[in-house]
Amino acid sequence: MEDADVFTRNAAVERYGGCLCGNIRYCLTAEPRVHYCHCDMCRRATGSAFAVLGWAPVAGLLWLTTEPAYRRSSPIARRSFCQSCGTPLTLAYDANPYEVAMHIGTFDDPSGLEPRHNYGSSQRLGWVCC
């Protein structure tokens, strides 16, 4: 993980998002560092072949409504989700309390958030093209 200083900070940047049912809404005020993750944990947590995550400073994340529920997903990480609809929202590692990864599919407009890296590639499924 990198220092929070590597993120683009811009007061004009505000990206909004939330869960499927609308009970949880957030605003992110930093441009996230976006990547694919192919690890087993991310696959199972998302129910998909891979996760698309955007890392940003915790200080740039503002919960606008109810905060999500948190659960430990491994001895080194915790994930958040909406208790009402189950939408996965964040991933955070204990080793870096200053960063949080947002699930890109939860942004209202994820079109400009293109992944730049692949992580967990040794666990990538053979038929995945990214």
mmCIF file with all atom_site columns, C-alpha atoms in Angstrom:
data_model
loop_
_atom_site.group_PDB
_atom_site.id
_atom_site.type_symbol
_atom_site.label_atom_id
_atom_site.label_alt_id
_atom_site.label_comp_id
_atom_site.label_asym_id
_atom_site.label_entity_id
_atom_site.label_seq_id
_atom_site.pdbx_PDB_ins_code
_atom_site.Cartn_x
_atom_site.Cartn_y
_atom_site.Cartn_z
_atom_site.occupancy
_atom_site.B_iso_or_equiv
_atom_site.pdbx_formal_charge
_atom_site.auth_seq_id
_atom_site.auth_comp_id
_atom_site.auth_asym_id
_atom_site.auth_atom_id
_atom_site.pdbx_PDB_model_num
ATOM 1   C CA . MET A 1 1   ? 0.000   0.000   0.000   1.00 0.00 ? 1   MET A CA 1
ATOM 2   C CA . GLU A 1 2   ? 1.140   3.508   -0.708  1.00 0.00 ? 2   GLU A CA 1
ATOM 3   C CA . ASP A 1 3   ? 0.997   6.716   1.264   1.00 0.00 ? 3   ASP A CA 1
ATOM 4   C CA . ALA A 1 4   ? -2.214  8.690   1.040   1.00 0.00 ? 4   ALA A CA 1
ATOM 5   C CA . ASP A 1 5   ? -0.121  11.491  -0.557  1.00 0.00 ? 5   ASP A CA 1
ATOM 6   C CA . VAL A 1 6   ? -0.104  9.664   -3.914  1.00 0.00 ? 6   VAL A CA 1
ATOM 7   C CA . PHE A 1 7   ? -3.801  10.359  -4.402  1.00 0.00 ? 7   PHE A CA 1
ATOM 8   C CA . THR A 1 8   ? -5.063  13.304  -6.363  1.00 0.00 ? 8   THR A CA 1
ATOM 9   C CA . ARG A 1 9   ? -6.634  15.710  -3.946  1.00 0.00 ? 9   ARG A CA 1
ATOM 10  C CA . ASN A 1 10  ? -8.966  18.221  -5.504  1.00 0.00 ? 10  ASN A CA 1
ATOM 11  C CA . ALA A 1 11  ? -11.765 20.009  -3.721  1.00 0.00 ? 11  ALA A CA 1
ATOM 12  C CA . ALA A 1 12  ? -13.739 19.947  -6.986  1.00 0.00 ? 12  ALA A CA 1
ATOM 13  C CA . VAL A 1 13  ? -13.630 16.132  -7.125  1.00 0.00 ? 13  VAL A CA 1
ATOM 14  C CA . GLU A 1 14  ? -16.734 14.625  -5.621  1.00 0.00 ? 14  GLU A CA 1
ATOM 15  C CA . ARG A 1 15  ? -17.780 11.135  -6.625  1.00 0.00 ? 15  ARG A CA 1
ATOM 16  C CA . TYR A 1 16  ? -21.046 9.844   -5.220  1.00 0.00 ? 16  TYR A CA 1
ATOM 17  C CA . GLY A 1 17  ? -22.255 6.307   -4.807  1.00 0.00 ? 17  GLY A CA 1
ATOM 18  C CA . GLY A 1 18  ? -24.201 3.903   -2.675  1.00 0.00 ? 18  GLY A CA 1
ATOM 19  C CA . CYS A 1 19  ? -25.771 0.521   -2.268  1.00 0.00 ? 19  CYS A CA 1
ATOM 20  C CA . LEU A 1 20  ? -28.432 -1.129  -4.416  1.00 0.00 ? 20  LEU A CA 1
ATOM 21  C CA . CYS A 1 21  ? -31.370 -0.310  -2.128  1.00 0.00 ? 21  CYS A CA 1
ATOM 22  C CA . GLY A 1 22  ? -30.294 3.304   -1.502  1.00 0.00 ? 22  GLY A CA 1
ATOM 23  C CA . ASN A 1 23  ? -30.044 3.065   2.281   1.00 0.00 ? 23  ASN A CA 1
ATOM 24  C CA . ILE A 1 24  ? -26.318 3.846   2.180   1.00 0.00 ? 24  ILE A CA 1
ATOM 25  C CA . ARG A 1 25  ? -24.909 6.808   0.254   1.00 0.00 ? 25  ARG A CA 1
ATOM 26  C CA . TYR A 1 26  ? -21.375 8.168   0.221   1.00 0.00 ? 26  TYR A CA 1
ATOM 27  C CA . CYS A 1 27  ? -19.181 10.879  -1.272  1.00 0.00 ? 27  CYS A CA 1
ATOM 28  C CA . LEU A 1 28  ? -15.521 10.353  -2.146  1.00 0.00 ? 28  LEU A CA 1
ATOM 29  C CA . THR A 1 29  ? -13.414 13.516  -2.489  1.00 0.00 ? 29  THR A CA 1
ATOM 30  C CA . ALA A 1 30  ? -10.233 11.991  -3.929  1.00 0.00 ? 30  ALA A CA 1
ATOM 31  C CA . GLU A 1 31  ? -9.538  10.238  -7.223  1.00 0.00 ? 31  GLU A CA 1
ATOM 32  C CA . PRO A 1 32  ? -9.148  6.548   -6.404  1.00 0.00 ? 32  PRO A CA 1
ATOM 33  C CA . ARG A 1 33  ? -6.321  4.311   -7.630  1.00 0.00 ? 33  ARG A CA 1
ATOM 34  C CA . VAL A 1 34  ? -8.316  1.644   -9.489  1.00 0.00 ? 34  VAL A CA 1
ATOM 35  C CA . HIS A 1 35  ? -7.320  -1.969  -10.111 1.00 0.00 ? 35  HIS A CA 1
ATOM 36  C CA . TYR A 1 36  ? -8.665  -5.453  -10.678 1.00 0.00 ? 36  TYR A CA 1
ATOM 37  C CA . CYS A 1 37  ? -8.171  -8.008  -7.911  1.00 0.00 ? 37  CYS A CA 1
ATOM 38  C CA . HIS A 1 38  ? -8.294  -11.695 -8.806  1.00 0.00 ? 38  HIS A CA 1
ATOM 39  C CA . CYS A 1 39  ? -7.567  -13.160 -5.357  1.00 0.00 ? 39  CYS A CA 1
ATOM 40  C CA . ASP A 1 40  ? -9.789  -15.867 -3.906  1.00 0.00 ? 40  ASP A CA 1
ATOM 41  C CA . MET A 1 41  ? -11.025 -13.607 -1.101  1.00 0.00 ? 41  MET A CA 1
ATOM 42  C CA . CYS A 1 42  ? -12.182 -10.847 -3.465  1.00 0.00 ? 42  CYS A CA 1
ATOM 43  C CA . ARG A 1 43  ? -13.832 -13.368 -5.778  1.00 0.00 ? 43  ARG A CA 1
ATOM 44  C CA . ARG A 1 44  ? -15.840 -14.849 -2.940  1.00 0.00 ? 44  ARG A CA 1
ATOM 45  C CA . ALA A 1 45  ? -16.660 -11.493 -1.345  1.00 0.00 ? 45  ALA A CA 1
ATOM 46  C CA . THR A 1 46  ? -18.058 -10.132 -4.620  1.00 0.00 ? 46  THR A CA 1
ATOM 47  C CA . GLY A 1 47  ? -19.539 -13.333 -6.007  1.00 0.00 ? 47  GLY A CA 1
ATOM 48  C CA . SER A 1 48  ? -17.767 -12.573 -9.273  1.00 0.00 ? 48  SER A CA 1
ATOM 49  C CA . ALA A 1 49  ? -14.650 -13.649 -11.171 1.00 0.00 ? 49  ALA A CA 1
ATOM 50  C CA . PHE A 1 50  ? -12.733 -10.622 -9.832  1.00 0.00 ? 50  PHE A CA 1
ATOM 51  C CA . ALA A 1 51  ? -13.224 -7.381  -7.926  1.00 0.00 ? 51  ALA A CA 1
ATOM 52  C CA . VAL A 1 52  ? -12.713 -3.875  -9.263  1.00 0.00 ? 52  VAL A CA 1
ATOM 53  C CA . LEU A 1 53  ? -11.499 -1.718  -6.392  1.00 0.00 ? 53  LEU A CA 1
ATOM 54  C CA . GLY A 1 54  ? -10.573 1.942   -6.054  1.00 0.00 ? 54  GLY A CA 1
ATOM 55  C CA . TRP A 1 55  ? -8.157  2.802   -3.242  1.00 0.00 ? 55  TRP A CA 1
ATOM 56  C CA . ALA A 1 56  ? -8.507  6.231   -1.647  1.00 0.00 ? 56  ALA A CA 1
ATOM 57  C CA . PRO A 1 57  ? -7.678  7.985   1.624   1.00 0.00 ? 57  PRO A CA 1
ATOM 58  C CA . VAL A 1 58  ? -10.112 7.196   4.430   1.00 0.00 ? 58  VAL A CA 1
ATOM 59  C CA . ALA A 1 59  ? -10.233 10.945  5.112   1.00 0.00 ? 59  ALA A CA 1
ATOM 60  C CA . GLY A 1 60  ? -11.764 11.434  1.643   1.00 0.00 ? 60  GLY A CA 1
ATOM 61  C CA . LEU A 1 61  ? -14.739 9.148   2.314   1.00 0.00 ? 61  LEU A CA 1
ATOM 62  C CA . LEU A 1 62  ? -17.887 10.643  3.794   1.00 0.00 ? 62  LEU A CA 1
ATOM 63  C CA . TRP A 1 63  ? -20.895 8.483   4.613   1.00 0.00 ? 63  TRP A CA 1
ATOM 64  C CA . LEU A 1 64  ? -23.952 10.626  3.801   1.00 0.00 ? 64  LEU A CA 1
ATOM 65  C CA . THR A 1 65  ? -26.580 8.354   5.325   1.00 0.00 ? 65  THR A CA 1
ATOM 66  C CA . THR A 1 66  ? -26.375 5.257   7.484   1.00 0.00 ? 66  THR A CA 1
ATOM 67  C CA . GLU A 1 67  ? -22.887 3.769   7.792   1.00 0.00 ? 67  GLU A CA 1
ATOM 68  C CA . PRO A 1 68  ? -22.460 0.225   6.500   1.00 0.00 ? 68  PRO A CA 1
ATOM 69  C CA . ALA A 1 69  ? -21.999 -2.862  8.624   1.00 0.00 ? 69  ALA A CA 1
ATOM 70  C CA . TYR A 1 70  ? -18.445 -4.171  8.982   1.00 0.00 ? 70  TYR A CA 1
ATOM 71  C CA . ARG A 1 71  ? -17.207 -7.752  9.172   1.00 0.00 ? 71  ARG A CA 1
ATOM 72  C CA . ARG A 1 72  ? -13.751 -9.279  9.249   1.00 0.00 ? 72  ARG A CA 1
ATOM 73  C CA . SER A 1 73  ? -13.198 -11.156 6.006   1.00 0.00 ? 73  SER A CA 1
ATOM 74  C CA . SER A 1 74  ? -9.775  -12.465 7.006   1.00 0.00 ? 74  SER A CA 1
ATOM 75  C CA . PRO A 1 75  ? -7.247  -12.059 9.815   1.00 0.00 ? 75  PRO A CA 1
ATOM 76  C CA . ILE A 1 76  ? -5.827  -9.004  7.992   1.00 0.00 ? 76  ILE A CA 1
ATOM 77  C CA . ALA A 1 77  ? -8.863  -7.225  6.520   1.00 0.00 ? 77  ALA A CA 1
ATOM 78  C CA . ARG A 1 78  ? -12.428 -6.125  7.040   1.00 0.00 ? 78  ARG A CA 1
ATOM 79  C CA . ARG A 1 79  ? -15.183 -5.403  4.551   1.00 0.00 ? 79  ARG A CA 1
ATOM 80  C CA . SER A 1 80  ? -18.295 -3.286  4.727   1.00 0.00 ? 80  SER A CA 1
ATOM 81  C CA . PHE A 1 81  ? -21.702 -3.897  3.235   1.00 0.00 ? 81  PHE A CA 1
ATOM 82  C CA . CYS A 1 82  ? -25.305 -2.730  3.419   1.00 0.00 ? 82  CYS A CA 1
ATOM 83  C CA . GLN A 1 83  ? -27.223 -4.722  6.011   1.00 0.00 ? 83  GLN A CA 1
ATOM 84  C CA . SER A 1 84  ? -30.462 -4.252  4.066   1.00 0.00 ? 84  SER A CA 1
ATOM 85  C CA . CYS A 1 85  ? -29.483 -5.330  0.539   1.00 0.00 ? 85  CYS A CA 1
ATOM 86  C CA . GLY A 1 86  ? -26.043 -6.912  1.032   1.00 0.00 ? 86  GLY A CA 1
ATOM 87  C CA . THR A 1 87  ? -24.160 -4.691  -1.425  1.00 0.00 ? 87  THR A CA 1
ATOM 88  C CA . PRO A 1 88  ? -20.396 -4.908  -0.744  1.00 0.00 ? 88  PRO A CA 1
ATOM 89  C CA . LEU A 1 89  ? -19.003 -1.382  -0.327  1.00 0.00 ? 89  LEU A CA 1
ATOM 90  C CA . THR A 1 90  ? -15.447 -1.308  1.034   1.00 0.00 ? 90  THR A CA 1
ATOM 91  C CA . LEU A 1 91  ? -12.328 -3.290  1.844   1.00 0.00 ? 91  LEU A CA 1
ATOM 92  C CA . ALA A 1 92  ? -9.723  -2.118  4.366   1.00 0.00 ? 92  ALA A CA 1
ATOM 93  C CA . TYR A 1 93  ? -6.478  -3.723  5.506   1.00 0.00 ? 93  TYR A CA 1
ATOM 94  C CA . ASP A 1 94  ? -5.394  -3.489  9.135   1.00 0.00 ? 94  ASP A CA 1
ATOM 95  C CA . ALA A 1 95  ? -1.819  -2.750  8.031   1.00 0.00 ? 95  ALA A CA 1
ATOM 96  C CA . ASN A 1 96  ? -2.883  0.532   6.408   1.00 0.00 ? 96  ASN A CA 1
ATOM 97  C CA . PRO A 1 97  ? -5.631  2.303   8.367   1.00 0.00 ? 97  PRO A CA 1
ATOM 98  C CA . TYR A 1 98  ? -5.345  5.403   6.161   1.00 0.00 ? 98  TYR A CA 1
ATOM 99  C CA . GLU A 1 99  ? -6.686  3.804   2.969   1.00 0.00 ? 99  GLU A CA 1
ATOM 100 C CA . VAL A 1 100 ? -9.959  2.208   1.985   1.00 0.00 ? 100 VAL A CA 1
ATOM 101 C CA . ALA A 1 101 ? -10.941 0.438   -1.228  1.00 0.00 ? 101 ALA A CA 1
ATOM 102 C CA . MET A 1 102 ? -14.325 1.234   -2.689  1.00 0.00 ? 102 MET A CA 1
ATOM 103 C CA . HIS A 1 103 ? -16.110 -1.282  -4.911  1.00 0.00 ? 103 HIS A CA 1
ATOM 104 C CA . ILE A 1 104 ? -16.215 0.588   -8.221  1.00 0.00 ? 104 ILE A CA 1
ATOM 105 C CA . GLY A 1 105 ? -19.636 -0.759  -9.163  1.00 0.00 ? 105 GLY A CA 1
ATOM 106 C CA . THR A 1 106 ? -21.163 1.181   -6.259  1.00 0.00 ? 106 THR A CA 1
ATOM 107 C CA . PHE A 1 107 ? -20.302 4.597   -7.755  1.00 0.00 ? 107 PHE A CA 1
ATOM 108 C CA . ASP A 1 108 ? -23.174 6.411   -9.455  1.00 0.00 ? 108 ASP A CA 1
ATOM 109 C CA . ASP A 1 109 ? -20.952 6.978   -12.503 1.00 0.00 ? 109 ASP A CA 1
ATOM 110 C CA . PRO A 1 110 ? -18.067 4.492   -12.614 1.00 0.00 ? 110 PRO A CA 1
ATOM 111 C CA . SER A 1 111 ? -17.403 5.101   -16.328 1.00 0.00 ? 111 SER A CA 1
ATOM 112 C CA . GLY A 1 112 ? -14.311 7.255   -15.744 1.00 0.00 ? 112 GLY A CA 1
ATOM 113 C CA . LEU A 1 113 ? -12.760 4.911   -13.183 1.00 0.00 ? 113 LEU A CA 1
ATOM 114 C CA . GLU A 1 114 ? -10.670 2.656   -15.387 1.00 0.00 ? 114 GLU A CA 1
ATOM 115 C CA . PRO A 1 115 ? -8.539  -0.045  -13.727 1.00 0.00 ? 115 PRO A CA 1
ATOM 116 C CA . ARG A 1 116 ? -4.801  0.400   -14.308 1.00 0.00 ? 116 ARG A CA 1
ATOM 117 C CA . HIS A 1 117 ? -3.386  -2.704  -12.599 1.00 0.00 ? 117 HIS A CA 1
ATOM 118 C CA . ASN A 1 118 ? -4.100  -6.374  -11.908 1.00 0.00 ? 118 ASN A CA 1
ATOM 119 C CA . TYR A 1 119 ? -3.472  -7.845  -8.466  1.00 0.00 ? 119 TYR A CA 1
ATOM 120 C CA . GLY A 1 120 ? -3.737  -11.465 -7.418  1.00 0.00 ? 120 GLY A CA 1
ATOM 121 C CA . SER A 1 121 ? -2.938  -12.473 -11.002 1.00 0.00 ? 121 SER A CA 1
ATOM 122 C CA . SER A 1 122 ? -1.595  -15.848 -9.894  1.00 0.00 ? 122 SER A CA 1
ATOM 123 C CA . GLN A 1 123 ? -5.181  -16.699 -8.860  1.00 0.00 ? 123 GLN A CA 1
ATOM 124 C CA . ARG A 1 124 ? -6.860  -15.252 -11.961 1.00 0.00 ? 124 ARG A CA 1
ATOM 125 C CA . LEU A 1 125 ? -9.298  -17.639 -13.619 1.00 0.00 ? 125 LEU A CA 1
ATOM 126 C CA . GLY A 1 126 ? -8.068  -18.842 -17.002 1.00 0.00 ? 126 GLY A CA 1
ATOM 127 C CA . TRP A 1 127 ? -11.046 -17.478 -18.917 1.00 0.00 ? 127 TRP A CA 1
ATOM 128 C CA . VAL A 1 128 ? -10.826 -13.933 -17.511 1.00 0.00 ? 128 VAL A CA 1
ATOM 129 C CA . CYS A 1 129 ? -9.626  -11.476 -20.177 1.00 0.00 ? 129 CYS A CA 1
ATOM 130 C CA . CYS A 1 130 ? -8.530  -8.532  -17.997 1.00 0.00 ? 130 CYS A CA 1
#
